Short mmCIF file of C-alpha atoms and ligand atoms in Angstrom, two decimals:
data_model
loop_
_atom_site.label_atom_id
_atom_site.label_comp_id
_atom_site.label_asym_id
_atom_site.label_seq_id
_atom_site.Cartn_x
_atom_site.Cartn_y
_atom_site.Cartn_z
CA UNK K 15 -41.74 222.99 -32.67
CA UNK K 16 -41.09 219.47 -31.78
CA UNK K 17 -41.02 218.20 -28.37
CA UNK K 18 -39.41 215.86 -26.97
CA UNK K 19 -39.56 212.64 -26.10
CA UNK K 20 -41.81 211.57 -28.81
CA UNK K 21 -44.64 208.57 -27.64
CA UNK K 22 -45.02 206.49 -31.00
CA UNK K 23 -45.90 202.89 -28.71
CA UNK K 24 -49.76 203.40 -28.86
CA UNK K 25 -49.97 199.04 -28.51
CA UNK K 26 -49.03 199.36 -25.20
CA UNK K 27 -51.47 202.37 -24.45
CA UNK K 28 -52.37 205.71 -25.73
CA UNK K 29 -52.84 208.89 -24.40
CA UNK K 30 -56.47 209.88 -23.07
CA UNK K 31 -58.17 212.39 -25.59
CA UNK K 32 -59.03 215.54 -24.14
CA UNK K 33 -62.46 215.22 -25.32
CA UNK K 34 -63.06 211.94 -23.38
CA UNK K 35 -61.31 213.84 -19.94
CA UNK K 36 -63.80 216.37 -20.23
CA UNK K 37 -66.59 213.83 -20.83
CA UNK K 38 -65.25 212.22 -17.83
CA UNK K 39 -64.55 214.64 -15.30
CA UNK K 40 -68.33 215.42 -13.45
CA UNK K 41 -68.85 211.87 -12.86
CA UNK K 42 -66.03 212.06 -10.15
CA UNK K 43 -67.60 214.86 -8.47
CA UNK K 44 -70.76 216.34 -8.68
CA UNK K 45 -72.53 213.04 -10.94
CA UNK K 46 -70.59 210.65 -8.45
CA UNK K 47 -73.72 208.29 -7.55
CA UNK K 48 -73.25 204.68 -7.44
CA UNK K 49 -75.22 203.69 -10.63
CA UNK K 50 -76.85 200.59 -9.02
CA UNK K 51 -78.57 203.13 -6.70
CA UNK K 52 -82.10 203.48 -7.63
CA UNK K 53 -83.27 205.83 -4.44
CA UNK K 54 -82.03 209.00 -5.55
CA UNK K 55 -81.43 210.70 -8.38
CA UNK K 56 -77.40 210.77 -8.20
CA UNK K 57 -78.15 206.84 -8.45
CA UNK K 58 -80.07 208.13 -11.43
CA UNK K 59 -77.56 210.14 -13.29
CA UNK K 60 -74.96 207.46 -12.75
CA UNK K 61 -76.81 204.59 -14.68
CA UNK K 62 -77.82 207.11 -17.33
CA UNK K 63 -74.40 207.74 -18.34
CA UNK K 64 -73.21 204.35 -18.09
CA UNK K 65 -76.59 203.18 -20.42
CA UNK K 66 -75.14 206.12 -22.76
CA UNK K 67 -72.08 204.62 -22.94
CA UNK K 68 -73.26 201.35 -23.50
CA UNK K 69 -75.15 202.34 -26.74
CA UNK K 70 -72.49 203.98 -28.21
CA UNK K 71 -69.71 200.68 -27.73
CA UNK K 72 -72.59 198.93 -28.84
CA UNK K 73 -72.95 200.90 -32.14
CA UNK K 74 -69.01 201.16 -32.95
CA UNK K 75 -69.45 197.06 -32.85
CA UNK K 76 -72.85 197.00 -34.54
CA UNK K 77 -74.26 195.46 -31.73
CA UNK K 78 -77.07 195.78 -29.46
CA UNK K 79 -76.13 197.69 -25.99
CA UNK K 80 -77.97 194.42 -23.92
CA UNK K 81 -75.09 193.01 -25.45
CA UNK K 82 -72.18 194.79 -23.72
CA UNK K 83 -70.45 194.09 -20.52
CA UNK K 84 -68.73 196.12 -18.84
CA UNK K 85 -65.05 195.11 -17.57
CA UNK K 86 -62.06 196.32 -16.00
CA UNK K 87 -60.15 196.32 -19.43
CA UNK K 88 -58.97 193.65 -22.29
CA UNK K 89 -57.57 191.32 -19.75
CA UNK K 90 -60.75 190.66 -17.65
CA UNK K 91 -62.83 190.73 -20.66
CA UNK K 92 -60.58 187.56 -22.50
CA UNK K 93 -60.95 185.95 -19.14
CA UNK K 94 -64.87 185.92 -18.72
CA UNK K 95 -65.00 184.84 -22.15
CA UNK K 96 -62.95 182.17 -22.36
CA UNK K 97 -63.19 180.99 -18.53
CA UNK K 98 -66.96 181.56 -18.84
CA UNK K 99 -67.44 179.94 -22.11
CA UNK K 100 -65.58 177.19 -20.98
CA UNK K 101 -67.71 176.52 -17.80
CA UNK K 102 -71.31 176.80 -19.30
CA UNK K 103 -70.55 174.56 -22.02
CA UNK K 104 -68.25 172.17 -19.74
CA UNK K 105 -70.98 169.39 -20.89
CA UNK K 106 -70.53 170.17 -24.65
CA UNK K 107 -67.54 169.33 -25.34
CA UNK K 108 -63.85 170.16 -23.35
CA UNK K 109 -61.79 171.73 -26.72
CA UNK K 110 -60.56 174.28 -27.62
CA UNK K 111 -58.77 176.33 -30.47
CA UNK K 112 -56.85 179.34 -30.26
CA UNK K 113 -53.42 180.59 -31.83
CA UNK K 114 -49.89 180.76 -30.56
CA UNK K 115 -49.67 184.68 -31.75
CA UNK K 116 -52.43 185.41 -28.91
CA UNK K 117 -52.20 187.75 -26.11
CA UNK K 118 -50.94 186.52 -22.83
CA UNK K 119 -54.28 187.48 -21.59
CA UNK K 120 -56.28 184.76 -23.96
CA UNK K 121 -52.71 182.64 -24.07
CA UNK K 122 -52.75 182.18 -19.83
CA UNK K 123 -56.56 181.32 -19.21
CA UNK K 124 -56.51 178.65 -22.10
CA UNK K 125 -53.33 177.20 -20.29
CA UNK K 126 -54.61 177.38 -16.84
CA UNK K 127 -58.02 175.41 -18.42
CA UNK K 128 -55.41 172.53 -20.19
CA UNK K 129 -53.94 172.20 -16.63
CA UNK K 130 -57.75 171.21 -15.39
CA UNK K 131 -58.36 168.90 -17.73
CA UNK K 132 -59.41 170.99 -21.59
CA UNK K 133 -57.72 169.75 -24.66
CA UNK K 134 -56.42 173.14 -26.31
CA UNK K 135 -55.07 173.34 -29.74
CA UNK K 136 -52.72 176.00 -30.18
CA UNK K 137 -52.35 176.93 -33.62
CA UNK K 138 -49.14 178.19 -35.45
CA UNK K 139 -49.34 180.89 -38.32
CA UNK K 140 -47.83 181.10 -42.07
CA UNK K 141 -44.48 183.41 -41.82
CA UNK K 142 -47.19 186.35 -42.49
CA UNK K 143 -48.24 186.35 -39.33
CA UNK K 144 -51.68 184.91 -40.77
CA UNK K 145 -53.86 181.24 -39.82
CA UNK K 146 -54.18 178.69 -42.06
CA UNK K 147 -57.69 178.19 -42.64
CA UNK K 148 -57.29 174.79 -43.50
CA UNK K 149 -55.45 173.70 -40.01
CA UNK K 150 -58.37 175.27 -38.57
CA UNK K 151 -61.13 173.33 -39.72
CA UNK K 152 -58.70 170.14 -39.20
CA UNK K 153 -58.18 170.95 -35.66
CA UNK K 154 -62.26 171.14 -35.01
CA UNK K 155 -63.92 168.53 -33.32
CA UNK K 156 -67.23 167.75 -32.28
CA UNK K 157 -66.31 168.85 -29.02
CA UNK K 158 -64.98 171.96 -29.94
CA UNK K 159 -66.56 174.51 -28.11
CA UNK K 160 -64.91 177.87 -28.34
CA UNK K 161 -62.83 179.29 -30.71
CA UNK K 162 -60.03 182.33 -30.02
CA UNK K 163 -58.58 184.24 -32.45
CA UNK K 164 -57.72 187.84 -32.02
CA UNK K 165 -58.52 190.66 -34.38
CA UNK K 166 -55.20 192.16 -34.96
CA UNK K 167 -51.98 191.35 -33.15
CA UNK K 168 -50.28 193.44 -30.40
CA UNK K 169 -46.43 193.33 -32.06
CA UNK K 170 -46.87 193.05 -35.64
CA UNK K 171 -50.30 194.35 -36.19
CA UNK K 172 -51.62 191.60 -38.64
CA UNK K 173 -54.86 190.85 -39.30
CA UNK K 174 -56.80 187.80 -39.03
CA UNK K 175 -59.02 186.73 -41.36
CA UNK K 176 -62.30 187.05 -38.89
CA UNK K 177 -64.85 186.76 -41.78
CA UNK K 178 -63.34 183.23 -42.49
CA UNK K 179 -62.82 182.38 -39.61
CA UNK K 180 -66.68 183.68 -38.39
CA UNK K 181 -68.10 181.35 -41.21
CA UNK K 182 -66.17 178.38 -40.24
CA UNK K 183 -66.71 178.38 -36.27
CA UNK K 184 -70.61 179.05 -37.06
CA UNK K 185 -70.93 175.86 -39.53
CA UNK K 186 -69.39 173.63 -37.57
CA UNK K 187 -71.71 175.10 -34.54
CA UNK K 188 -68.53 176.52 -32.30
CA UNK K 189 -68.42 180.09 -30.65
CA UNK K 190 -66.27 182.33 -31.86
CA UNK K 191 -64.10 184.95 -29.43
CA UNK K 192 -62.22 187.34 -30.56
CA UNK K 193 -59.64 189.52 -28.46
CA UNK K 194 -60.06 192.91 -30.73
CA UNK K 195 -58.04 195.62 -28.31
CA UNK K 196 -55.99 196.30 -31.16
CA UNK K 197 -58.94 196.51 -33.66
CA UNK K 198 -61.63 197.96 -32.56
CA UNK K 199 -61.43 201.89 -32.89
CA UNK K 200 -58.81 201.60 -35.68
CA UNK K 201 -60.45 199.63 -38.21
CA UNK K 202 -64.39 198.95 -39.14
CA UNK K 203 -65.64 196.02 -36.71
CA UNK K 204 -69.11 194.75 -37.19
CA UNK K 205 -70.10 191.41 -35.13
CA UNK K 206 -72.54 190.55 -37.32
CA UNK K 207 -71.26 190.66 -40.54
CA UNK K 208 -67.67 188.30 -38.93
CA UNK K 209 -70.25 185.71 -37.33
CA UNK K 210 -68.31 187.05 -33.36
CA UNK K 211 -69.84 185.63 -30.86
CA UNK K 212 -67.58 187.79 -28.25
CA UNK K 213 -65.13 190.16 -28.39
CA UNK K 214 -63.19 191.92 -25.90
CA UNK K 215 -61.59 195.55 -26.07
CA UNK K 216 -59.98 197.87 -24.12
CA UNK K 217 -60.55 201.77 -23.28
CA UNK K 218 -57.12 202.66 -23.13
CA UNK K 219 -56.02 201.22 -26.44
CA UNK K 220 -58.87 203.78 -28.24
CA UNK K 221 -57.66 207.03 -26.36
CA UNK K 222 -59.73 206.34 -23.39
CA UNK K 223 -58.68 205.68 -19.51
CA UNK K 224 -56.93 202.66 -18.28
CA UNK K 225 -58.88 200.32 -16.02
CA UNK K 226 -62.07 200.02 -18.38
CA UNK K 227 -63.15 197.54 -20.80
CA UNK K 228 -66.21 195.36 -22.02
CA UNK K 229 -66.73 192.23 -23.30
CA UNK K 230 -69.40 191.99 -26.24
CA UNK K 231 -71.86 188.73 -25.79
CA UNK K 232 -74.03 187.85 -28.65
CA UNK K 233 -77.87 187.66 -27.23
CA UNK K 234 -79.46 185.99 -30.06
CA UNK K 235 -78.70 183.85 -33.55
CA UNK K 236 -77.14 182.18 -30.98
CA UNK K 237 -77.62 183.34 -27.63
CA UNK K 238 -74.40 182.77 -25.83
CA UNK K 239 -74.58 181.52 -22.15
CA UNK K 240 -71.45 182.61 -20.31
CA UNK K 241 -70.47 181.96 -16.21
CA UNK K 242 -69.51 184.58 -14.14
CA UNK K 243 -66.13 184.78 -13.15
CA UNK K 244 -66.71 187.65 -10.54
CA UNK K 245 -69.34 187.12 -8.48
CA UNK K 246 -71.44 189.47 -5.68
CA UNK K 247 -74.20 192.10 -6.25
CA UNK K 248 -74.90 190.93 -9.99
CA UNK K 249 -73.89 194.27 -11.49
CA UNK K 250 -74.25 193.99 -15.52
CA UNK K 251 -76.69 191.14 -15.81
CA UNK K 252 -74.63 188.98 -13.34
CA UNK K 253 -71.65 188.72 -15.64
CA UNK K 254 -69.79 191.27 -13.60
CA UNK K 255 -70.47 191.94 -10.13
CA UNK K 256 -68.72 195.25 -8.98
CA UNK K 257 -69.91 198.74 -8.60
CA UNK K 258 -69.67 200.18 -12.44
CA UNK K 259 -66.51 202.62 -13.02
CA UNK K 260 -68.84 205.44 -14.36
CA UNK K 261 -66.42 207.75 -15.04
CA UNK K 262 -64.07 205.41 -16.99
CA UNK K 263 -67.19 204.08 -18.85
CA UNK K 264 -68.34 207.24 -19.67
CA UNK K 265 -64.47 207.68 -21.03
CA UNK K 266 -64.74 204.92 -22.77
CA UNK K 267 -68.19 205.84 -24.22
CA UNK K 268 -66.99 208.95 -25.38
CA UNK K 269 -64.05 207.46 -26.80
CA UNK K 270 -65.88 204.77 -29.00
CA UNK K 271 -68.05 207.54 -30.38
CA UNK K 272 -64.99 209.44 -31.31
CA UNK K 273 -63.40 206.37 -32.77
CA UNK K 274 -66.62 205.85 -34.58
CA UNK K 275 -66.96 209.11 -36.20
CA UNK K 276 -63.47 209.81 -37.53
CA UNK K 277 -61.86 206.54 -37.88
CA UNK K 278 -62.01 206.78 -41.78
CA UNK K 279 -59.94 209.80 -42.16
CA UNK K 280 -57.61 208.76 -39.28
CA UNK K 281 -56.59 205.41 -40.49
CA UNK K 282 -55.80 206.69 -43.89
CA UNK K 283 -53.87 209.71 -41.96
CA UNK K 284 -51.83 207.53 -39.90
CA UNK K 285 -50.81 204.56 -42.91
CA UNK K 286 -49.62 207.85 -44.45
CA UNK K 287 -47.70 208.36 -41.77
CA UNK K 288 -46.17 204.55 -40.87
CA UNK K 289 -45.57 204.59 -44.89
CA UNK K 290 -43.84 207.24 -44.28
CA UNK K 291 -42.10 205.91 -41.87
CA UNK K 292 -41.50 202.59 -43.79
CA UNK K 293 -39.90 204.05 -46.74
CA UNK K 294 -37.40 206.96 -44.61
CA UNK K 295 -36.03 203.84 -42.86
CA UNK K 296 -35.57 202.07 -46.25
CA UNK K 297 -34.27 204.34 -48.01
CA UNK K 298 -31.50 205.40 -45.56
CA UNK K 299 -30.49 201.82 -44.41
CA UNK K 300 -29.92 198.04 -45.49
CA UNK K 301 -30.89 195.27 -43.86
CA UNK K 302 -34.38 196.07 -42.41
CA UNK K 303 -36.88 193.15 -42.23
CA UNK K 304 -40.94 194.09 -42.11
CA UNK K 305 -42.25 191.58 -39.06
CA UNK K 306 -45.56 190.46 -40.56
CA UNK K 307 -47.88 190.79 -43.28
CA UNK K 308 -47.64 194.17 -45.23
CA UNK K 309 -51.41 193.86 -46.43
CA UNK K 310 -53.29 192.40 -43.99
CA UNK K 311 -52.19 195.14 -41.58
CA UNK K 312 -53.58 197.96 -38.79
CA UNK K 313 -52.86 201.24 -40.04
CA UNK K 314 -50.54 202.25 -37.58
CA UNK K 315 -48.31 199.42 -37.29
CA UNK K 316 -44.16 198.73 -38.05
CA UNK K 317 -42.43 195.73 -36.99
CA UNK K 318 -39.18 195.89 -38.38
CA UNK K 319 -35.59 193.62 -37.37
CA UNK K 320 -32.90 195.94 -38.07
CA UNK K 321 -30.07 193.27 -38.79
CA UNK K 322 -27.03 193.43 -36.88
CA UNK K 323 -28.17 195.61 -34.04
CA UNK K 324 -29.60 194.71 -30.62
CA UNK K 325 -32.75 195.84 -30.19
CA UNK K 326 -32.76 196.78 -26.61
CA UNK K 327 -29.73 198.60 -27.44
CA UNK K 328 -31.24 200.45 -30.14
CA UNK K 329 -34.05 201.61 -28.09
CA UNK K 330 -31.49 202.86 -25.09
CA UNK K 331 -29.58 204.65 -28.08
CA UNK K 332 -32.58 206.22 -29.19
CA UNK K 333 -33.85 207.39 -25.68
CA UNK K 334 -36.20 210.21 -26.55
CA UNK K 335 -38.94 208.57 -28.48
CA UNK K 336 -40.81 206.00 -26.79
CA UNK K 337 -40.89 202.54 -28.66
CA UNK K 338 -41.08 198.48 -27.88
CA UNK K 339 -38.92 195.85 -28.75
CA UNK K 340 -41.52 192.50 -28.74
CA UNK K 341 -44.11 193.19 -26.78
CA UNK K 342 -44.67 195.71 -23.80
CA UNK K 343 -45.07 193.09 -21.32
CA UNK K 344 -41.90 190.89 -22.48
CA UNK K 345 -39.99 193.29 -23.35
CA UNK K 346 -38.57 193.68 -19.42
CA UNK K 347 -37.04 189.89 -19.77
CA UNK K 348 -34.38 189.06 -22.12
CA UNK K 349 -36.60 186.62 -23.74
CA UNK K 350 -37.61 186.89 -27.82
CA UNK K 351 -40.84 187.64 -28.41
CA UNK K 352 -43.37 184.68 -28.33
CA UNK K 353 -44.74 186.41 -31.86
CA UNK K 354 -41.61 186.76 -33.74
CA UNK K 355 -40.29 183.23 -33.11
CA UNK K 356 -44.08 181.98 -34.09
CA UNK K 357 -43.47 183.81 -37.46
CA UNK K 358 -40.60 182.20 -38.01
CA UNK K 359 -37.94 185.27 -36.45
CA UNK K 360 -34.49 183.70 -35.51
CA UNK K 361 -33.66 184.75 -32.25
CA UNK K 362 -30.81 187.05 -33.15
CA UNK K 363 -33.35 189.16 -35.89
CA UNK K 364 -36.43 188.74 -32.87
CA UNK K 365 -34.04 190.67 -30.74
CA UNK K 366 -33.45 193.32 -33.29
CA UNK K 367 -37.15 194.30 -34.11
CA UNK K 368 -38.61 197.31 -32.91
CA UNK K 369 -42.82 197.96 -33.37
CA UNK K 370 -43.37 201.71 -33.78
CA UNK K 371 -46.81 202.66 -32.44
CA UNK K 372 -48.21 205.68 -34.12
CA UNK K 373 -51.67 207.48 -33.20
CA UNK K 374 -54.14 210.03 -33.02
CA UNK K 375 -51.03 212.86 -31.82
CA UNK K 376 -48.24 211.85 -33.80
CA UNK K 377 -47.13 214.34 -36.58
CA UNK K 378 -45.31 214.27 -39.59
CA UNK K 379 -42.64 215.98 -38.18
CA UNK K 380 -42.35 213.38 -35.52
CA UNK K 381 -42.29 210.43 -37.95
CA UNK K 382 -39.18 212.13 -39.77
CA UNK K 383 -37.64 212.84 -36.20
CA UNK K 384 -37.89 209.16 -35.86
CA UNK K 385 -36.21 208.10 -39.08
CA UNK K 386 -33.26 210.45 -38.99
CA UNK K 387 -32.96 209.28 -35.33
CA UNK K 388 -33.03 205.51 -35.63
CA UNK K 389 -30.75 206.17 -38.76
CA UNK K 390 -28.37 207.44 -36.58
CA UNK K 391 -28.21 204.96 -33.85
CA UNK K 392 -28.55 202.18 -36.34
CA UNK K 393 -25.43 203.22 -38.15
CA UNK K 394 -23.40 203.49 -35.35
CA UNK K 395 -24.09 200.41 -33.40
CA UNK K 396 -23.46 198.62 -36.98
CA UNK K 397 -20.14 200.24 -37.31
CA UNK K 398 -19.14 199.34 -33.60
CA UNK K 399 -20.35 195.90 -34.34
CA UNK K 400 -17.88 193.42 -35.16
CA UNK K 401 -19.88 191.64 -37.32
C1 LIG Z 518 -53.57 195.77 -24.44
C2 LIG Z 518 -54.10 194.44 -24.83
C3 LIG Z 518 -54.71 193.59 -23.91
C4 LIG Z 518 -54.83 193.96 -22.45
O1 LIG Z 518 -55.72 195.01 -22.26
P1 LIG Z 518 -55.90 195.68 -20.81
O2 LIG Z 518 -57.08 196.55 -20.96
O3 LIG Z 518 -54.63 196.46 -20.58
O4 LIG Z 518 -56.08 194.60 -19.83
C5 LIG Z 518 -55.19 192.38 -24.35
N1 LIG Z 518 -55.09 192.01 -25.62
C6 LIG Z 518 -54.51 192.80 -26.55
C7 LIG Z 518 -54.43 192.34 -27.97
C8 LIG Z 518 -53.99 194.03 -26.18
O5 LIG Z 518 -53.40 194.79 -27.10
#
């Protein structure tokens, strides 16, 4: 039986696995301790379970737990890189790169830094959705100190090419961030092997809690220095003062390990499903535009502009399944989406885009819900459309 409404917008969040809540739930009561108390033994259990978690965000990022930083989510985590990065190396140089498809949380710190003084290069992207590896090494300096390039995009899902991009920041002696909330948990992520320097993710983007995050720091080959942007009892090496959320780290432990363990069979389950998807809207309709590349894509990601409709309309039409036109966070002003006019979206075709969100939860018999159902309304706002 299908039940209604349907959630298929798992950019903006997704739903905490039941295996993580169970995880979770004795560290609110009986484990409560405050895991920078080292009298007592609920002080005890507390920083066990957060040292747990540690290792195992640290192994779905092949990195070393020392290495891991624990935030309140993707947005604090982009902050203390960049903002931090940009303060200990203040004397190195005062540039830096990032790219005008970023997150508002890596897009707003790099602005606020311009307005105090930092040249920032904000760099555009082919109609794919992709960088140009070539503008980037143009656009480095000798004074370039950080480079910001996120994993995989919030709207259209694309990839960046982090390898590249790893190899080029590291010979020219730059750090590399990388904002990977969309990435990591989804698709294979190993800092090493991209040359990352940092990279921030999210809990509740990988079926875990809202409200937790961490920020990976490389330690060595090079060891990054990075400035506090919290300050007080110099919880988490300094980097993050501020009792630890055990329970949401725990969740977000638990959730990496899941992530870890079954994200082979569960990306190739859900591209099943969004081809699915793909080819029911094709096949019933004309005029349907894929937002970004097709191959150097998440899994679980559709874009598309359905021309002639209104997106916002569409998605009222629609009402029981749960989807995003542009991004979550811009989609409550009229504006087009900062990502679909970088690619190269006229503002009539930004407005008509929806991004479908599948995940863990969604079923087959969803995704052909979804089809028949944005068939529907598409066809009848087109024939009440005078154009
Ligand atoms: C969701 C998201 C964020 C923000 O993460 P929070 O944990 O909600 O602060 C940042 N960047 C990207 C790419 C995201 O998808």
């Amino acid at each position: 039986m299908l039940k209604l409404p349907i959630y298929m917008d798992c950019h903006a969040s997704t739903p905490v696995d039941p295996r993580v809540l169970e995880a979770m739930l004795p560290y609110f009561t009986e484990r409560f301790g405050n895991a920078a108390s080292r009298t007592h033994r609920f002080g005890w259990e507390a920083e066990e379970a957060a040292e747990g978690a540690r290792k195992k965000v640290a192994s779905l990022l092949g990195a070393s737990s020392r290495e891991i930083v624990f935030t309140s989510g993707a947005t604090e985590s982009d902050n203390l890189a960049i903002k931090g990065i940009a303060e200990a190396y203040r004397d190195r140089g005062r540039h830096i790169i990032t790219v005008c498809t970023e997150h508002a949380a890596v897009l707003d710190p790099c602005r606020r830094l311009e307005a105090q003084g930092w040249r920032v290069t904000f760099l555009s992207v082919h109609p794919d959705g992709l960088v140009d590896l070539d503008r980037l090494r143009s656009a480095m300096g000798h004074d370039t100190v950080l480079v910001s390039v996120m994993a995989a995009n919030n709207e259209v899902g694309v990839l960046q090419p982090l390898a590249q991009i790893g190899t080029i920041t590291r010979e020219r002696g730059a750090l590399f961030h990388t904002d990977a909330a969309q990435a990591i948990g989804r698709i294979p992520f190993d800092v090493n092997a991209l040359n990352i320097d940092l990279a921030s993710l999210s809990a509740h983007k990988l079926y875990g809690p809202k409200g937790v995050g961490a920020l990976y720091v490389r330690r060595k080959n090079p060891k990054v220095s990075l400035a506090a942007i919290i300050d007080g009892g110099g919880h988490e090496r300094g980097l993050r003062s501020g009792t630890p959320n055990v329970p949401g780290i725990v969740g977000l432990g638990c959730a990496a390990e899941i992530c870890g363990a079954e994200m082979a069979d569960e990306s190739r389950r859900l591209q099943a499903l969004r081809d699915r998807l793909l080819h029911g809207l094709t096949r019933n309709l004309a005029g349907i535009d894929v937002n970004g590349s097709m191959t150097d894509r998440l899994p679980n990601n559709l874009n598309v502009s359905f021309a002639g409709v209104e997106g916002e309309s569409l998605l009222m039409g629609i009402g029981d399944v749960a989807l995003s036109s542009g991004s979550a966070c811009a989609s409550a002003t009229a504006k087009p989406s900062h990502v679909l006019k970088a690619i190269g979206r006229e503002d009539d075709l930004a407005h008509a885009s929806i991004r479908f969100g599948l995940g863990r939860f969604n079923t087959e018999e969803e995704v052909d819900y979804v089809v028949e159902k944005v068939t529907a309304v598409v066809r009848r706002l087109r024939d009440m459309s005078p154009v």
